[in-house]
PDB file of C-alpha atoms in Angstrom:
ATOM      1  CA  MET A   1     178.321 -27.672 231.662  1.00 61.00           C
ATOM      2  CA  PRO A   2     177.857 -25.624 234.799  1.00 87.00           C
ATOM      3  CA  CYS A   3     174.076 -25.585 234.492  1.00 93.00           C
ATOM      4  CA  ILE A   4     172.322 -28.880 234.130  1.00 94.00           C
ATOM      5  CA  LEU A   5     168.749 -30.060 234.450  1.00 98.00           C
ATOM      6  CA  TRP A   6     168.853 -33.432 236.216  1.00 97.00           C
ATOM      7  CA  ILE A   7     165.751 -35.609 235.825  1.00 97.00           C
ATOM      8  CA  THR A   8     165.704 -38.782 237.974  1.00 97.00           C
ATOM      9  CA  GLY A   9     162.959 -41.337 238.532  1.00 96.00           C
ATOM     10  CA  ASP A  10     161.525 -44.690 237.570  1.00 94.00           C
ATOM     11  CA  PHE A  11     161.495 -44.396 233.900  1.00 94.00           C
ATOM     12  CA  ARG A  12     163.450 -45.492 230.770  1.00 94.00           C
ATOM     13  CA  SER A  13     165.378 -42.689 229.106  1.00 95.00           C
ATOM     14  CA  GLU A  14     163.796 -43.524 225.768  1.00 95.00           C
ATOM     15  CA  GLU A  15     160.404 -42.563 227.233  1.00 95.00           C
ATOM     16  CA  ILE A  16     161.672 -39.112 228.228  1.00 95.00           C
ATOM     17  CA  ILE A  17     163.302 -38.547 224.894  1.00 96.00           C
ATOM     18  CA  ASP A  18     160.214 -39.780 223.035  1.00 96.00           C
ATOM     19  CA  LYS A  19     157.829 -37.692 225.096  1.00 95.00           C
ATOM     20  CA  THR A  20     159.779 -34.393 225.071  1.00 96.00           C
ATOM     21  CA  GLY A  21     161.939 -34.548 221.892  1.00 97.00           C
ATOM     22  CA  LEU A  22     164.877 -33.487 224.016  1.00 97.00           C
ATOM     23  CA  GLN A  23     168.226 -35.250 223.910  1.00 97.00           C
ATOM     24  CA  PRO A  24     170.021 -35.540 227.215  1.00 97.00           C
ATOM     25  CA  TYR A  25     173.803 -35.313 227.159  1.00 95.00           C
ATOM     26  CA  LYS A  26     174.066 -37.801 229.926  1.00 96.00           C
ATOM     27  CA  ILE A  27     171.880 -41.026 230.542  1.00 96.00           C
ATOM     28  CA  VAL A  28     172.168 -43.567 233.272  1.00 96.00           C
ATOM     29  CA  GLU A  29     169.487 -46.212 233.219  1.00 96.00           C
ATOM     30  CA  LYS A  30     167.890 -47.693 236.341  1.00 94.00           C
ATOM     31  CA  ASP A  31     169.954 -50.521 237.920  1.00 94.00           C
ATOM     32  CA  ALA A  32     173.081 -49.388 236.085  1.00 95.00           C
ATOM     33  CA  VAL A  33     176.368 -49.881 237.753  1.00 94.00           C
ATOM     34  CA  VAL A  34     178.847 -47.013 236.949  1.00 92.00           C
ATOM     35  CA  ALA A  35     182.542 -46.864 237.738  1.00 91.00           C
ATOM     36  CA  THR A  36     183.464 -43.743 239.553  1.00 88.00           C
ATOM     37  CA  ARG A  37     186.747 -42.547 241.095  1.00 90.00           C
ATOM     38  CA  ASP A  38     185.284 -43.565 244.443  1.00 90.00           C
ATOM     39  CA  GLY A  39     184.350 -47.107 243.211  1.00 92.00           C
ATOM     40  CA  GLU A  40     181.230 -48.545 241.678  1.00 93.00           C
ATOM     41  CA  ARG A  41     177.913 -46.857 242.066  1.00 92.00           C
ATOM     42  CA  HIS A  42     174.562 -48.579 241.699  1.00 93.00           C
ATOM     43  CA  TYR A  43     171.754 -46.395 240.364  1.00 94.00           C
ATOM     44  CA  ASP A  44     168.242 -47.141 241.875  1.00 95.00           C
ATOM     45  CA  HIS A  45     166.726 -44.687 239.373  1.00 95.00           C
ATOM     46  CA  ALA A  46     167.261 -43.523 235.886  1.00 96.00           C
ATOM     47  CA  VAL A  47     169.062 -40.216 235.364  1.00 97.00           C
ATOM     48  CA  CYS A  48     168.923 -37.922 232.376  1.00 97.00           C
ATOM     49  CA  GLY A  49     171.060 -34.823 232.333  1.00 97.00           C
ATOM     50  CA  PHE A  50     170.264 -31.864 230.004  1.00 97.00           C
ATOM     51  CA  ASP A  51     172.924 -29.195 229.247  1.00 96.00           C
ATOM     52  CA  VAL A  52     171.066 -25.959 229.993  1.00 96.00           C
ATOM     53  CA  SER A  53     174.053 -23.515 229.686  1.00 94.00           C
ATOM     54  CA  ALA A  54     177.511 -23.678 228.238  1.00 85.00           C
ATOM     55  CA  GLY A  55     178.511 -20.608 230.291  1.00 88.00           C
ATOM     56  CA  ASP A  56     181.562 -20.715 232.420  1.00 85.00           C
ATOM     57  CA  PHE A  57     181.800 -21.448 236.161  1.00 84.00           C
ATOM     58  CA  THR A  58     182.759 -17.801 236.748  1.00 80.00           C
ATOM     59  CA  GLU A  59     179.611 -16.434 234.978  1.00 87.00           C
ATOM     60  CA  PHE A  60     176.731 -17.015 237.432  1.00 85.00           C
ATOM     61  CA  LYS A  61     174.648 -14.272 235.835  1.00 91.00           C
ATOM     62  CA  GLN A  62     174.990 -15.711 232.468  1.00 91.00           C
ATOM     63  CA  LEU A  63     174.060 -19.253 233.675  1.00 92.00           C
ATOM     64  CA  VAL A  64     170.935 -17.869 235.134  1.00 93.00           C
ATOM     65  CA  GLU A  65     169.913 -15.948 231.960  1.00 95.00           C
ATOM     66  CA  ASP A  66     170.704 -19.054 229.879  1.00 96.00           C
ATOM     67  CA  ALA A  67     168.680 -21.241 232.224  1.00 96.00           C
ATOM     68  CA  GLN A  68     165.669 -18.882 232.059  1.00 97.00           C
ATOM     69  CA  GLN A  69     165.855 -18.803 228.279  1.00 98.00           C
ATOM     70  CA  TRP A  70     166.239 -22.598 228.060  1.00 98.00           C
ATOM     71  CA  LEU A  71     163.254 -23.267 230.297  1.00 98.00           C
ATOM     72  CA  GLU A  72     161.138 -20.748 228.218  1.00 98.00           C
ATOM     73  CA  THR A  73     162.254 -22.326 224.979  1.00 98.00           C
ATOM     74  CA  HIS A  74     161.490 -25.837 226.044  1.00 98.00           C
ATOM     75  CA  TYR A  75     158.644 -25.225 228.487  1.00 98.00           C
ATOM     76  CA  ALA A  76     155.871 -26.999 226.475  1.00 97.00           C
ATOM     77  CA  GLN A  77     158.149 -30.019 226.023  1.00 97.00           C
ATOM     78  CA  LEU A  78     159.103 -30.145 229.688  1.00 98.00           C
ATOM     79  CA  GLN A  79     155.438 -29.916 230.749  1.00 97.00           C
ATOM     80  CA  LYS A  80     155.004 -33.307 229.149  1.00 96.00           C
ATOM     81  CA  LEU A  81     157.068 -34.749 231.966  1.00 95.00           C
ATOM     82  CA  GLU A  82     154.240 -34.116 234.575  1.00 93.00           C
ATOM     83  CA  SER A  83     152.815 -37.625 233.885  1.00 90.00           C
ATOM     84  CA  PHE A  84     156.205 -39.346 234.781  1.00 91.00           C
ATOM     85  CA  PRO A  85     157.247 -40.415 238.340  1.00 90.00           C
ATOM     86  CA  LEU A  86     160.342 -38.225 238.424  1.00 95.00           C
ATOM     87  CA  GLN A  87     162.115 -35.400 240.181  1.00 97.00           C
ATOM     88  CA  GLY A  88     163.780 -32.517 238.370  1.00 97.00           C
ATOM     89  CA  LYS A  89     166.536 -30.380 239.558  1.00 97.00           C
ATOM     90  CA  LEU A  90     168.150 -27.387 237.918  1.00 97.00           C
ATOM     91  CA  ASP A  91     171.796 -27.499 239.102  1.00 93.00           C
ATOM     92  CA  PHE A  92     173.881 -24.287 238.811  1.00 92.00           C
ATOM     93  CA  GLY A  93     177.594 -25.004 239.298  1.00 87.00           C
ATOM     94  CA  TYR A  94     179.712 -21.996 239.819  1.00 83.00           C
ATOM     95  CA  TYR A  95     182.844 -20.816 241.666  1.00 78.00           C
ATOM     96  CA  THR A  96     182.540 -19.222 245.032  1.00 78.00           C
ATOM     97  CA  GLN A  97     183.908 -15.775 245.506  1.00 69.00           C
ATOM     98  CA  PHE A  98     185.424 -16.592 248.879  1.00 70.00           C
ATOM     99  CA  ALA A  99     188.850 -17.333 247.350  1.00 67.00           C
ATOM    100  CA  ASP A 100     189.877 -13.859 248.461  1.00 69.00           C
ATOM    101  CA  SER A 101     190.042 -13.105 252.151  1.00 71.00           C
ATOM    102  CA  LYS A 102     188.921  -9.519 251.339  1.00 76.00           C
ATOM    103  CA  ILE A 103     185.500 -10.701 250.313  1.00 69.00           C
ATOM    104  CA  VAL A 104     183.162 -10.980 253.235  1.00 74.00           C
ATOM    105  CA  ALA A 105     179.870 -11.716 251.601  1.00 75.00           C
ATOM    106  CA  GLN A 106     178.634 -13.221 248.358  1.00 72.00           C
ATOM    107  CA  TYR A 107     175.223 -12.445 246.819  1.00 79.00           C
ATOM    108  CA  ASP A 108     173.662 -14.606 244.101  1.00 81.00           C
ATOM    109  CA  THR A 109     170.179 -13.770 242.865  1.00 87.00           C
ATOM    110  CA  LEU A 110     167.692 -15.925 241.105  1.00 92.00           C
ATOM    111  CA  PRO A 111     165.041 -13.792 239.306  1.00 95.00           C
ATOM    112  CA  HIS A 112     161.433 -14.405 240.033  1.00 97.00           C
ATOM    113  CA  LYS A 113     160.860 -15.327 236.380  1.00 97.00           C
ATOM    114  CA  LEU A 114     163.235 -18.272 236.579  1.00 96.00           C
ATOM    115  CA  LEU A 115     161.797 -19.312 239.966  1.00 96.00           C
ATOM    116  CA  LYS A 116     158.281 -19.304 238.484  1.00 98.00           C
ATOM    117  CA  LEU A 117     159.267 -21.259 235.406  1.00 98.00           C
ATOM    118  CA  ALA A 118     161.099 -23.858 237.567  1.00 97.00           C
ATOM    119  CA  GLY A 119     158.310 -23.900 240.209  1.00 97.00           C
ATOM    120  CA  ASP A 120     155.604 -24.391 237.534  1.00 97.00           C
ATOM    121  CA  LEU A 121     157.537 -27.376 236.080  1.00 97.00           C
ATOM    122  CA  LYS A 122     158.008 -28.712 239.697  1.00 96.00           C
ATOM    123  CA  PHE A 123     161.847 -28.414 239.315  1.00 97.00           C
ATOM    124  CA  ASP A 124     163.961 -27.716 242.368  1.00 97.00           C
ATOM    125  CA  ILE A 125     167.030 -25.392 242.083  1.00 96.00           C
ATOM    126  CA  GLU A 126     170.457 -26.320 243.512  1.00 93.00           C
ATOM    127  CA  LEU A 127     173.353 -23.982 243.817  1.00 89.00           C
ATOM    128  CA  SER A 128     176.556 -25.908 243.763  1.00 82.00           C
ATOM    129  CA  GLN A 129     179.506 -23.718 244.666  1.00 81.00           C
ATOM    130  CA  TYR A 130     183.065 -24.824 243.925  1.00 82.00           C
ATOM    131  CA  TRP A 131     186.306 -23.588 245.283  1.00 76.00           C
ATOM    132  CA  TYR A 132     188.243 -21.806 242.619  1.00 71.00           C
ATOM    133  CA  ALA A 133     191.835 -22.793 241.837  1.00 65.00           C
ATOM    134  CA  GLU A 134     193.612 -21.366 238.826  1.00 61.00           C
ATOM    135  CA  ASN A 135     194.846 -24.824 237.677  1.00 53.00           C
ATOM    136  CA  GLN A 136     191.452 -26.310 238.113  1.00 52.00           C
ATOM    137  CA  GLY A 137     189.687 -25.064 234.991  1.00 50.00           C
ATOM    138  CA  ALA A 138     187.100 -27.501 233.469  1.00 47.00           C
ATOM    139  CA  GLN A 139     188.264 -30.401 235.697  1.00 45.00           C
ATOM    140  CA  LEU A 140     185.119 -29.811 237.799  1.00 43.00           C
ATOM    141  CA  ASN A 141     182.898 -31.178 235.064  1.00 41.00           C
TER     142      ASN A 141
END
């Protein structure tokens, strides 16, 4: 799940699901306490995570294409969220190319069509680069 739409705010997850018809893969309700590897975390807001792309952490271009298609497909449903007190963030997780000392620059492009879709829906875009290690694989999820 290297590309996820995170929705956070003061709502109950059932409201989001009922309004959009979309099922999040991850739900954390407001005031929940969740055990993490760093200890317990208290959530002041609800969180819903929607799996936007099943591409690999090495396939940034594919993640972008999938995200654009996903937003286009679900645009009308996502527009229904405008009445909710929430924040949306499209999070692209991918491996940095700086694992090789011969690489001096990395260029990642987000096409204007994706930026417009996200902007019209009032979603931010986050680029989460991870260091690549061969034995790491899907452990970043």
